[in-house]
JSON list of C-alpha atoms and ligand atoms in Angstrom, two decimals:
[
{"chain": "A", "resi": 184, "resn": "VAL", "atom": "CA", "xyz": [3.60, -18.34, -16.79]},
{"chain": "A", "resi": 185, "resn": "LYS", "atom": "CA", "xyz": [2.54, -16.48, -19.60]},
{"chain": "A", "resi": 186, "resn": "LEU", "atom": "CA", "xyz": [0.15, -13.87, -17.92]},
{"chain": "A", "resi": 187, "resn": "LEU", "atom": "CA", "xyz": [3.20, -12.63, -15.87]},
{"chain": "A", "resi": 188, "resn": "GLU", "atom": "CA", "xyz": [5.58, -12.58, -18.71]},
{"chain": "A", "resi": 189, "resn": "ASP", "atom": "CA", "xyz": [3.41, -10.34, -20.82]},
{"chain": "A", "resi": 190, "resn": "ARG", "atom": "CA", "xyz": [3.00, -8.02, -18.11]},
{"chain": "A", "resi": 191, "resn": "ILE", "atom": "CA", "xyz": [6.84, -7.55, -16.86]},
{"chain": "A", "resi": 192, "resn": "ARG", "atom": "CA", "xyz": [7.16, -6.91, -21.33]},
{"chain": "A", "resi": 193, "resn": "GLU", "atom": "CA", "xyz": [4.67, -4.75, -20.91]},
{"chain": "A", "resi": 194, "resn": "ASP", "atom": "CA", "xyz": [4.99, -2.71, -17.52]},
{"chain": "A", "resi": 195, "resn": "GLY", "atom": "CA", "xyz": [8.12, -3.15, -16.19]},
{"chain": "A", "resi": 196, "resn": "GLN", "atom": "CA", "xyz": [11.05, -0.95, -15.66]},
{"chain": "A", "resi": 197, "resn": "VAL", "atom": "CA", "xyz": [14.91, -2.34, -16.46]},
{"chain": "A", "resi": 198, "resn": "LEU", "atom": "CA", "xyz": [16.79, 0.11, -14.04]},
{"chain": "A", "resi": 199, "resn": "GLY", "atom": "CA", "xyz": [20.83, -0.75, -14.20]},
{"chain": "A", "resi": 200, "resn": "ALA", "atom": "CA", "xyz": [22.20, -3.66, -14.61]},
{"chain": "A", "resi": 201, "resn": "ASP", "atom": "CA", "xyz": [20.55, -5.89, -12.51]},
{"chain": "A", "resi": 202, "resn": "VAL", "atom": "CA", "xyz": [16.84, -4.17, -10.80]},
{"chain": "A", "resi": 203, "resn": "LEU", "atom": "CA", "xyz": [13.49, -4.14, -12.84]},
{"chain": "A", "resi": 204, "resn": "LYS", "atom": "CA", "xyz": [10.88, -2.10, -11.73]},
{"chain": "A", "resi": 205, "resn": "VAL", "atom": "CA", "xyz": [7.21, -3.04, -11.25]},
{"chain": "A", "resi": 206, "resn": "ASP", "atom": "CA", "xyz": [5.71, -0.22, -9.52]},
{"chain": "A", "resi": 207, "resn": "ASN", "atom": "CA", "xyz": [2.12, -0.71, -12.37]},
{"chain": "A", "resi": 208, "resn": "PHE", "atom": "CA", "xyz": [1.61, -4.17, -10.75]},
{"chain": "A", "resi": 209, "resn": "LEU", "atom": "CA", "xyz": [3.34, -5.74, -7.92]},
{"chain": "A", "resi": 210, "resn": "ASN", "atom": "CA", "xyz": [5.03, -2.89, -6.12]},
{"chain": "A", "resi": 211, "resn": "HIS", "atom": "CA", "xyz": [3.24, -0.44, -6.07]},
{"chain": "A", "resi": 212, "resn": "GLN", "atom": "CA", "xyz": [-0.15, -0.42, -7.80]},
{"chain": "A", "resi": 213, "resn": "ILE", "atom": "CA", "xyz": [-1.46, -3.98, -7.15]},
{"chain": "A", "resi": 214, "resn": "ASP", "atom": "CA", "xyz": [-3.10, -5.62, -9.43]},
{"chain": "A", "resi": 215, "resn": "PRO", "atom": "CA", "xyz": [-5.35, -8.00, -7.66]},
{"chain": "A", "resi": 216, "resn": "ASP", "atom": "CA", "xyz": [-6.46, -10.02, -10.66]},
{"chain": "A", "resi": 217, "resn": "LEU", "atom": "CA", "xyz": [-2.78, -10.61, -11.59]},
{"chain": "A", "resi": 218, "resn": "MET", "atom": "CA", "xyz": [-2.48, -11.36, -7.92]},
{"chain": "A", "resi": 219, "resn": "THR", "atom": "CA", "xyz": [-5.35, -14.33, -7.63]},
{"chain": "A", "resi": 220, "resn": "ALA", "atom": "CA", "xyz": [-3.68, -15.98, -11.01]},
{"chain": "A", "resi": 221, "resn": "LEU", "atom": "CA", "xyz": [-0.30, -16.26, -9.43]},
{"chain": "A", "resi": 222, "resn": "GLY", "atom": "CA", "xyz": [-1.93, -17.80, -6.13]},
{"chain": "A", "resi": 223, "resn": "GLU", "atom": "CA", "xyz": [-3.39, -20.24, -8.24]},
{"chain": "A", "resi": 224, "resn": "GLU", "atom": "CA", "xyz": [-0.90, -20.72, -9.78]},
{"chain": "A", "resi": 225, "resn": "PHE", "atom": "CA", "xyz": [1.10, -21.32, -6.39]},
{"chain": "A", "resi": 226, "resn": "HIS", "atom": "CA", "xyz": [-1.71, -23.86, -5.52]},
{"chain": "A", "resi": 227, "resn": "ARG", "atom": "CA", "xyz": [-1.10, -25.99, -8.18]},
{"chain": "A", "resi": 228, "resn": "ARG", "atom": "CA", "xyz": [2.49, -26.32, -7.79]},
{"chain": "A", "resi": 229, "resn": "PHE", "atom": "CA", "xyz": [3.09, -26.80, -4.23]},
{"chain": "A", "resi": 230, "resn": "ALA", "atom": "CA", "xyz": [-0.50, -28.96, -3.80]},
{"chain": "A", "resi": 231, "resn": "ASP", "atom": "CA", "xyz": [0.51, -32.01, -2.45]},
{"chain": "A", "resi": 232, "resn": "ALA", "atom": "CA", "xyz": [2.00, -29.63, 0.19]},
{"chain": "A", "resi": 233, "resn": "PRO", "atom": "CA", "xyz": [0.71, -30.13, 3.79]},
{"chain": "A", "resi": 234, "resn": "LEU", "atom": "CA", "xyz": [1.36, -26.71, 4.16]},
{"chain": "A", "resi": 235, "resn": "THR", "atom": "CA", "xyz": [-0.29, -24.70, 7.65]},
{"chain": "A", "resi": 236, "resn": "LYS", "atom": "CA", "xyz": [0.65, -21.28, 7.50]},
{"chain": "A", "resi": 237, "resn": "ILE", "atom": "CA", "xyz": [2.56, -18.44, 3.85]},
{"chain": "A", "resi": 238, "resn": "LEU", "atom": "CA", "xyz": [5.79, -16.55, 5.04]},
{"chain": "A", "resi": 239, "resn": "THR", "atom": "CA", "xyz": [6.48, -13.59, 3.50]},
{"chain": "A", "resi": 240, "resn": "VAL", "atom": "CA", "xyz": [8.21, -10.65, 4.74]},
{"chain": "A", "resi": 241, "resn": "GLU", "atom": "CA", "xyz": [7.01, -6.99, 4.48]},
{"chain": "A", "resi": 242, "resn": "SER", "atom": "CA", "xyz": [6.30, -5.50, 2.58]},
{"chain": "A", "resi": 243, "resn": "SER", "atom": "CA", "xyz": [6.05, -6.01, -1.08]},
{"chain": "A", "resi": 244, "resn": "GLY", "atom": "CA", "xyz": [6.08, -9.82, -0.50]},
{"chain": "A", "resi": 245, "resn": "ILE", "atom": "CA", "xyz": [2.51, -9.44, 0.60]},
{"chain": "A", "resi": 246, "resn": "ALA", "atom": "CA", "xyz": [0.30, -9.01, -2.28]},
{"chain": "A", "resi": 247, "resn": "PRO", "atom": "CA", "xyz": [1.58, -12.94, -3.39]},
{"chain": "A", "resi": 248, "resn": "ALA", "atom": "CA", "xyz": [1.65, -14.10, -0.01]},
{"chain": "A", "resi": 249, "resn": "LEU", "atom": "CA", "xyz": [-1.97, -13.65, 0.68]},
{"chain": "A", "resi": 250, "resn": "ALA", "atom": "CA", "xyz": [-3.68, -14.64, -3.24]},
{"chain": "A", "resi": 251, "resn": "THR", "atom": "CA", "xyz": [-1.70, -17.94, -2.14]},
{"chain": "A", "resi": 252, "resn": "GLY", "atom": "CA", "xyz": [-3.18, -18.06, 1.33]},
{"chain": "A", "resi": 253, "resn": "MET", "atom": "CA", "xyz": [-6.17, -17.55, -0.69]},
{"chain": "A", "resi": 254, "resn": "ALA", "atom": "CA", "xyz": [-5.80, -20.33, -2.92]},
{"chain": "A", "resi": 255, "resn": "PHE", "atom": "CA", "xyz": [-4.45, -22.63, -0.15]},
{"chain": "A", "resi": 256, "resn": "HIS", "atom": "CA", "xyz": [-6.75, -21.32, 2.68]},
{"chain": "A", "resi": 257, "resn": "VAL", "atom": "CA", "xyz": [-4.09, -21.16, 5.00]},
{"chain": "A", "resi": 258, "resn": "PRO", "atom": "CA", "xyz": [-2.54, -18.13, 7.69]},
{"chain": "A", "resi": 259, "resn": "VAL", "atom": "CA", "xyz": [-0.26, -15.68, 6.16]},
{"chain": "A", "resi": 260, "resn": "VAL", "atom": "CA", "xyz": [2.55, -14.28, 8.33]},
{"chain": "A", "resi": 261, "resn": "PHE", "atom": "CA", "xyz": [5.19, -11.44, 6.69]},
{"chain": "A", "resi": 262, "resn": "ALA", "atom": "CA", "xyz": [7.91, -11.48, 8.82]},
{"chain": "A", "resi": 263, "resn": "ARG", "atom": "CA", "xyz": [8.45, -7.01, 9.93]},
{"chain": "A", "resi": 264, "resn": "LYS", "atom": "CA", "xyz": [11.77, -5.55, 9.24]},
{"chain": "A", "resi": 265, "resn": "HIS", "atom": "CA", "xyz": [13.25, -3.50, 11.86]},
{"chain": "A", "resi": 266, "resn": "LYS", "atom": "CA", "xyz": [16.74, -1.93, 12.39]},
{"chain": "A", "resi": 267, "resn": "SER", "atom": "CA", "xyz": [16.39, -2.23, 16.81]},
{"chain": "A", "resi": 268, "resn": "LEU", "atom": "CA", "xyz": [19.47, -4.28, 17.79]},
{"chain": "A", "resi": 269, "resn": "THR", "atom": "CA", "xyz": [17.42, -5.71, 20.87]},
{"chain": "A", "resi": 270, "resn": "LEU", "atom": "CA", "xyz": [16.82, -8.60, 21.34]},
{"chain": "A", "resi": 271, "resn": "LYS", "atom": "CA", "xyz": [13.12, -9.53, 22.07]},
{"chain": "A", "resi": 272, "resn": "ASP", "atom": "CA", "xyz": [12.58, -13.38, 23.94]},
{"chain": "A", "resi": 273, "resn": "ASP", "atom": "CA", "xyz": [8.97, -13.44, 22.34]},
{"chain": "A", "resi": 274, "resn": "LEU", "atom": "CA", "xyz": [10.71, -13.12, 19.01]},
{"chain": "A", "resi": 275, "resn": "TYR", "atom": "CA", "xyz": [12.45, -15.21, 16.14]},
{"chain": "A", "resi": 276, "resn": "THR", "atom": "CA", "xyz": [14.79, -12.80, 14.71]},
{"chain": "A", "resi": 277, "resn": "ALA", "atom": "CA", "xyz": [17.51, -12.90, 11.23]},
{"chain": "A", "resi": 278, "resn": "THR", "atom": "CA", "xyz": [19.45, -10.43, 9.73]},
{"chain": "A", "resi": 279, "resn": "VAL", "atom": "CA", "xyz": [18.57, -9.62, 6.11]},
{"chain": "A", "resi": 280, "resn": "TYR", "atom": "CA", "xyz": [20.65, -7.71, 3.47]},
{"chain": "A", "resi": 281, "resn": "SER", "atom": "CA", "xyz": [18.58, -5.95, 1.32]},
{"chain": "A", "resi": 282, "resn": "PHE", "atom": "CA", "xyz": [19.28, -5.64, -1.96]},
{"chain": "A", "resi": 283, "resn": "THR", "atom": "CA", "xyz": [17.41, -3.16, -3.65]},
{"chain": "A", "resi": 284, "resn": "LYS", "atom": "CA", "xyz": [18.45, -0.15, -0.45]},
{"chain": "A", "resi": 285, "resn": "LYS", "atom": "CA", "xyz": [22.12, -2.03, 0.41]},
{"chain": "A", "resi": 286, "resn": "THR", "atom": "CA", "xyz": [21.42, -2.08, 3.94]},
{"chain": "A", "resi": 287, "resn": "SER", "atom": "CA", "xyz": [21.21, -4.51, 6.55]},
{"chain": "A", "resi": 288, "resn": "ASN", "atom": "CA", "xyz": [17.83, -4.87, 8.54]},
{"chain": "A", "resi": 289, "resn": "ASN", "atom": "CA", "xyz": [16.85, -7.38, 11.02]},
{"chain": "A", "resi": 290, "resn": "VAL", "atom": "CA", "xyz": [13.20, -9.11, 10.33]},
{"chain": "A", "resi": 291, "resn": "SER", "atom": "CA", "xyz": [11.10, -10.91, 12.82]},
{"chain": "A", "resi": 292, "resn": "ILE", "atom": "CA", "xyz": [8.42, -12.28, 13.51]},
{"chain": "A", "resi": 293, "resn": "SER", "atom": "CA", "xyz": [6.50, -13.47, 16.39]},
{"chain": "A", "resi": 294, "resn": "LYS", "atom": "CA", "xyz": [6.35, -17.03, 18.02]},
{"chain": "A", "resi": 295, "resn": "LYS", "atom": "CA", "xyz": [3.27, -17.05, 18.46]},
{"chain": "A", "resi": 296, "resn": "PHE", "atom": "CA", "xyz": [2.73, -17.30, 14.72]},
{"chain": "A", "resi": 297, "resn": "LEU", "atom": "CA", "xyz": [5.24, -19.96, 14.11]},
{"chain": "A", "resi": 298, "resn": "SER", "atom": "CA", "xyz": [5.57, -23.84, 15.93]},
{"chain": "A", "resi": 299, "resn": "ALA", "atom": "CA", "xyz": [6.88, -26.83, 15.45]},
{"chain": "A", "resi": 300, "resn": "ASP", "atom": "CA", "xyz": [4.13, -27.99, 13.99]},
{"chain": "A", "resi": 301, "resn": "ASP", "atom": "CA", "xyz": [3.77, -25.91, 11.69]},
{"chain": "A", "resi": 302, "resn": "ASN", "atom": "CA", "xyz": [4.27, -26.60, 7.85]},
{"chain": "A", "resi": 303, "resn": "VAL", "atom": "CA", "xyz": [5.26, -24.12, 5.86]},
{"chain": "A", "resi": 304, "resn": "LEU", "atom": "CA", "xyz": [5.45, -22.45, 1.79]},
{"chain": "A", "resi": 305, "resn": "ILE", "atom": "CA", "xyz": [7.81, -19.34, 2.08]},
{"chain": "A", "resi": 306, "resn": "ILE", "atom": "CA", "xyz": [6.48, -16.78, -0.83]},
{"chain": "A", "resi": 307, "resn": "ASP", "atom": "CA", "xyz": [8.31, -13.69, -2.07]},
{"chain": "A", "resi": 308, "resn": "ASP", "atom": "CA", "xyz": [7.94, -10.98, -4.79]},
{"chain": "A", "resi": 309, "resn": "PHE", "atom": "CA", "xyz": [11.71, -11.64, -6.55]},
{"chain": "A", "resi": 310, "resn": "LEU", "atom": "CA", "xyz": [14.62, -13.28, -6.13]},
{"chain": "A", "resi": 311, "resn": "ALA", "atom": "CA", "xyz": [17.75, -12.04, -6.15]},
{"chain": "A", "resi": 312, "resn": "ASN", "atom": "CA", "xyz": [20.81, -13.11, -3.82]},
{"chain": "A", "resi": 313, "resn": "GLY", "atom": "CA", "xyz": [18.53, -15.32, -1.93]},
{"chain": "A", "resi": 314, "resn": "GLN", "atom": "CA", "xyz": [18.95, -12.63, 1.50]},
{"chain": "A", "resi": 315, "resn": "ALA", "atom": "CA", "xyz": [15.64, -12.61, 2.40]},
{"chain": "A", "resi": 316, "resn": "VAL", "atom": "CA", "xyz": [14.85, -16.20, 1.65]},
{"chain": "A", "resi": 317, "resn": "GLU", "atom": "CA", "xyz": [17.82, -16.86, 3.77]},
{"chain": "A", "resi": 318, "resn": "GLY", "atom": "CA", "xyz": [16.67, -15.58, 6.79]},
{"chain": "A", "resi": 319, "resn": "LEU", "atom": "CA", "xyz": [13.45, -16.74, 6.62]},
{"chain": "A", "resi": 320, "resn": "ILE", "atom": "CA", "xyz": [14.81, -20.30, 6.31]},
{"chain": "A", "resi": 321, "resn": "GLU", "atom": "CA", "xyz": [17.09, -18.80, 9.51]},
{"chain": "A", "resi": 322, "resn": "ILE", "atom": "CA", "xyz": [13.19, -17.57, 11.47]},
{"chain": "A", "resi": 323, "resn": "ILE", "atom": "CA", "xyz": [11.79, -21.11, 10.33]},
{"chain": "A", "resi": 324, "resn": "ALA", "atom": "CA", "xyz": [14.74, -23.06, 11.70]},
{"chain": "A", "resi": 325, "resn": "GLN", "atom": "CA", "xyz": [14.25, -21.28, 14.67]},
{"chain": "A", "resi": 326, "resn": "ALA", "atom": "CA", "xyz": [10.48, -22.04, 15.39]},
{"chain": "A", "resi": 327, "resn": "GLY", "atom": "CA", "xyz": [11.82, -26.17, 14.40]},
{"chain": "A", "resi": 328, "resn": "ALA", "atom": "CA", "xyz": [8.92, -25.63, 11.62]},
{"chain": "A", "resi": 329, "resn": "THR", "atom": "CA", "xyz": [8.91, -28.10, 8.31]},
{"chain": "A", "resi": 330, "resn": "LEU", "atom": "CA", "xyz": [9.79, -25.63, 5.19]},
{"chain": "A", "resi": 331, "resn": "SER", "atom": "CA", "xyz": [8.11, -27.59, 2.47]},
{"chain": "A", "resi": 332, "resn": "GLY", "atom": "CA", "xyz": [9.37, -25.31, -0.27]},
{"chain": "A", "resi": 333, "resn": "VAL", "atom": "CA", "xyz": [9.74, -21.19, -2.33]},
{"chain": "A", "resi": 334, "resn": "GLY", "atom": "CA", "xyz": [7.33, -19.49, -4.47]},
{"chain": "A", "resi": 335, "resn": "ILE", "atom": "CA", "xyz": [8.80, -16.83, -5.99]},
{"chain": "A", "resi": 336, "resn": "VAL", "atom": "CA", "xyz": [6.55, -14.06, -8.86]},
{"chain": "A", "resi": 337, "resn": "ILE", "atom": "CA", "xyz": [10.20, -12.98, -10.41]},
{"chain": "A", "resi": 338, "resn": "GLU", "atom": "CA", "xyz": [13.58, -14.36, -10.16]},
{"chain": "A", "resi": 339, "resn": "LYS", "atom": "CA", "xyz": [16.50, -12.61, -11.50]},
{"chain": "A", "resi": 340, "resn": "SER", "atom": "CA", "xyz": [18.04, -16.69, -12.85]},
{"chain": "A", "resi": 341, "resn": "PHE", "atom": "CA", "xyz": [21.61, -14.54, -12.78]},
{"chain": "A", "resi": 342, "resn": "GLN", "atom": "CA", "xyz": [22.00, -13.20, -9.35]},
{"chain": "A", "resi": 343, "resn": "LYS", "atom": "CA", "xyz": [22.91, -15.83, -6.81]},
{"chain": "A", "resi": 344, "resn": "GLY", "atom": "CA", "xyz": [19.77, -16.98, -5.05]},
{"chain": "A", "resi": 345, "resn": "ARG", "atom": "CA", "xyz": [18.15, -19.62, -6.98]},
{"chain": "A", "resi": 346, "resn": "ALA", "atom": "CA", "xyz": [21.92, -21.54, -7.14]},
{"chain": "A", "resi": 347, "resn": "LEU", "atom": "CA", "xyz": [22.11, -21.20, -3.25]},
{"chain": "A", "resi": 348, "resn": "LEU", "atom": "CA", "xyz": [18.69, -22.63, -2.63]},
{"chain": "A", "resi": 349, "resn": "ASP", "atom": "CA", "xyz": [19.24, -25.82, -5.85]},
{"chain": "A", "resi": 350, "resn": "GLU", "atom": "CA", "xyz": [22.50, -26.62, -3.93]},
{"chain": "A", "resi": 351, "resn": "ARG", "atom": "CA", "xyz": [20.11, -27.10, 0.06]},
{"chain": "A", "resi": 352, "resn": "GLN", "atom": "CA", "xyz": [17.96, -29.34, -2.24]},
{"chain": "A", "resi": 353, "resn": "ILE", "atom": "CA", "xyz": [15.13, -26.47, -1.84]},
{"chain": "A", "resi": 354, "resn": "LYS", "atom": "CA", "xyz": [11.91, -27.08, -4.07]},
{"chain": "A", "resi": 355, "resn": "VAL", "atom": "CA", "xyz": [11.66, -23.55, -5.43]},
{"chain": "A", "resi": 356, "resn": "GLU", "atom": "CA", "xyz": [9.20, -22.68, -8.26]},
{"chain": "A", "resi": 357, "resn": "SER", "atom": "CA", "xyz": [9.05, -18.81, -9.72]},
{"chain": "A", "resi": 358, "resn": "LEU", "atom": "CA", "xyz": [6.55, -17.67, -11.92]},
{"chain": "A", "resi": 359, "resn": "ALA", "atom": "CA", "xyz": [8.67, -15.85, -14.73]},
{"chain": "A", "resi": 360, "resn": "ARG", "atom": "CA", "xyz": [12.91, -16.67, -14.72]},
{"chain": "A", "resi": 361, "resn": "ILE", "atom": "CA", "xyz": [14.53, -14.16, -15.85]},
{"chain": "A", "resi": 362, "resn": "LYS", "atom": "CA", "xyz": [17.76, -14.88, -17.45]},
{"chain": "A", "resi": 363, "resn": "GLU", "atom": "CA", "xyz": [19.34, -11.50, -18.17]},
{"chain": "A", "resi": 364, "resn": "PHE", "atom": "CA", "xyz": [19.02, -7.90, -18.84]},
{"chain": "A", "resi": 365, "resn": "LYS", "atom": "CA", "xyz": [19.84, -6.40, -22.25]},
{"chain": "A", "resi": 366, "resn": "ASP", "atom": "CA", "xyz": [19.17, -3.77, -24.14]},
{"chain": "A", "resi": 367, "resn": "GLY", "atom": "CA", "xyz": [16.96, -2.12, -21.43]},
{"chain": "A", "resi": 368, "resn": "GLN", "atom": "CA", "xyz": [14.86, -5.66, -22.71]},
{"chain": "A", "resi": 369, "resn": "VAL", "atom": "CA", "xyz": [14.15, -8.33, -19.95]},
{"chain": "A", "resi": 370, "resn": "ILE", "atom": "CA", "xyz": [15.24, -12.13, -21.75]},
{"chain": "A", "resi": 371, "resn": "PHE", "atom": "CA", "xyz": [13.16, -15.16, -20.23]},
{"chain": "A", "resi": 372, "resn": "GLU", "atom": "CA", "xyz": [14.87, -18.53, -19.53]},
{"chain": "A", "resi": 373, "resn": "GLU", "atom": "CA", "xyz": [12.83, -20.82, -21.68]},
{"chain": "A", "resi": 374, "resn": "ASP", "atom": "CA", "xyz": [11.00, -23.47, -19.69]},
{"chain": "B", "resi": 437, "resn": "5GP", "atom": "P1", "xyz": [17.85, -11.04, -1.85]},
{"chain": "B", "resi": 437, "resn": "5GP", "atom": "O1", "xyz": [17.41, -10.85, -0.35]},
{"chain": "B", "resi": 437, "resn": "5GP", "atom": "O2", "xyz": [17.15, -12.33, -2.77]},
{"chain": "B", "resi": 437, "resn": "5GP", "atom": "O3", "xyz": [19.29, -10.38, -2.73]},
{"chain": "B", "resi": 437, "resn": "5GP", "atom": "O4", "xyz": [16.55, -10.15, -2.61]},
{"chain": "B", "resi": 437, "resn": "5GP", "atom": "C1", "xyz": [14.93, -10.33, -2.79]},
{"chain": "B", "resi": 437, "resn": "5GP", "atom": "C2", "xyz": [14.42, -8.61, -2.25]},
{"chain": "B", "resi": 437, "resn": "5GP", "atom": "O5", "xyz": [14.57, -7.75, -2.79]},
{"chain": "B", "resi": 437, "resn": "5GP", "atom": "C3", "xyz": [12.91, -9.01, -2.86]},
{"chain": "B", "resi": 437, "resn": "5GP", "atom": "O6", "xyz": [11.97, -9.07, -1.11]},
{"chain": "B", "resi": 437, "resn": "5GP", "atom": "C4", "xyz": [12.66, -7.74, -2.98]},
{"chain": "B", "resi": 437, "resn": "5GP", "atom": "O7", "xyz": [12.18, -7.29, -2.33]},
{"chain": "B", "resi": 437, "resn": "5GP", "atom": "C5", "xyz": [14.29, -7.02, -3.45]},
{"chain": "B", "resi": 437, "resn": "5GP", "atom": "N1", "xyz": [14.67, -7.33, -4.80]},
{"chain": "B", "resi": 437, "resn": "5GP", "atom": "C6", "xyz": [15.73, -7.93, -5.34]},
{"chain": "B", "resi": 437, "resn": "5GP", "atom": "N2", "xyz": [15.55, -7.36, -6.96]},
{"chain": "B", "resi": 437, "resn": "5GP", "atom": "C7", "xyz": [14.81, -6.79, -6.99]},
{"chain": "B", "resi": 437, "resn": "5GP", "atom": "C8", "xyz": [14.38, -6.31, -8.09]},
{"chain": "B", "resi": 437, "resn": "5GP", "atom": "O8", "xyz": [14.75, -6.26, -9.22]},
{"chain": "B", "resi": 437, "resn": "5GP", "atom": "N3", "xyz": [13.47, -5.34, -8.21]},
{"chain": "B", "resi": 437, "resn": "5GP", "atom": "C9", "xyz": [12.54, -5.12, -7.12]},
{"chain": "B", "resi": 437, "resn": "5GP", "atom": "N4", "xyz": [11.72, -4.20, -7.55]},
{"chain": "B", "resi": 437, "resn": "5GP", "atom": "N5", "xyz": [12.67, -5.47, -6.24]},
{"chain": "B", "resi": 437, "resn": "5GP", "atom": "C10", "xyz": [14.03, -6.37, -6.04]}
]
C-alpha cells in the first residue's frame, strides 16, 4: 500500500539491525485517517471471509484492529498482557515472547468473548518472528474458533514470522512488506 510505504519512508526510524520505530503514526501518536484507510484495505483483502470477530494484542494492535472492525462492523477483542502465571478458568491464555521487550508475557482473552462459533481475523501492527500471532492462534484453537487469516500492517519479511505462517498455509495479508534495512533506509519487497 503506497500510502503506508510513503509514510514509513517519511516518518519511520530504523533502530539497529531489525527494529523500525513508527511512533509518529502507529505506536505512540496514531494517525486516524491512515488507520481508517488501512482498515478499509484489510476489508477489501478479507471481504470473502465470514468474519464475526477481529482479534489483536494490546496495545499497539488495537488501533489498526479497531479500524478493521469498523470496516467489517464486527467486534474487536484484544488479548491482555500480564505477568502472573496464575491460571484462571475463565480465560484462554498463551505465552508470548516479546520481540521488542525480550521478555515473555502471558496474553489472555476472556472466554466470554471468543467461542467455537467465531470466525476470526487476526490483526497486528508488526510481524517479526511471529510469536504474537502464534499466541493468538493458540488462543483461537483453545476456543475451537475458526481462523480466516492474519492482517499485518508492517511485515519484516526477513524475520521468520511470515515463513512460519506460510508453512502452516495461513492466509497472510501485509500492507507493507520490508525486505531489509540498508544503511538506515527501509527497502520494501517489490509487489
Ligand atoms: P513477533 O511476535 O512477530 O516477533 O513480533 C511482533 C510484535 O513485536 C508486534 O506486536 C510489535 O508490537 C512488536 N514488534 C516487532 N518488531 C517491531 C518493530 O520493528 N517495531 C516496532 N515498533 N514493534 C515491533
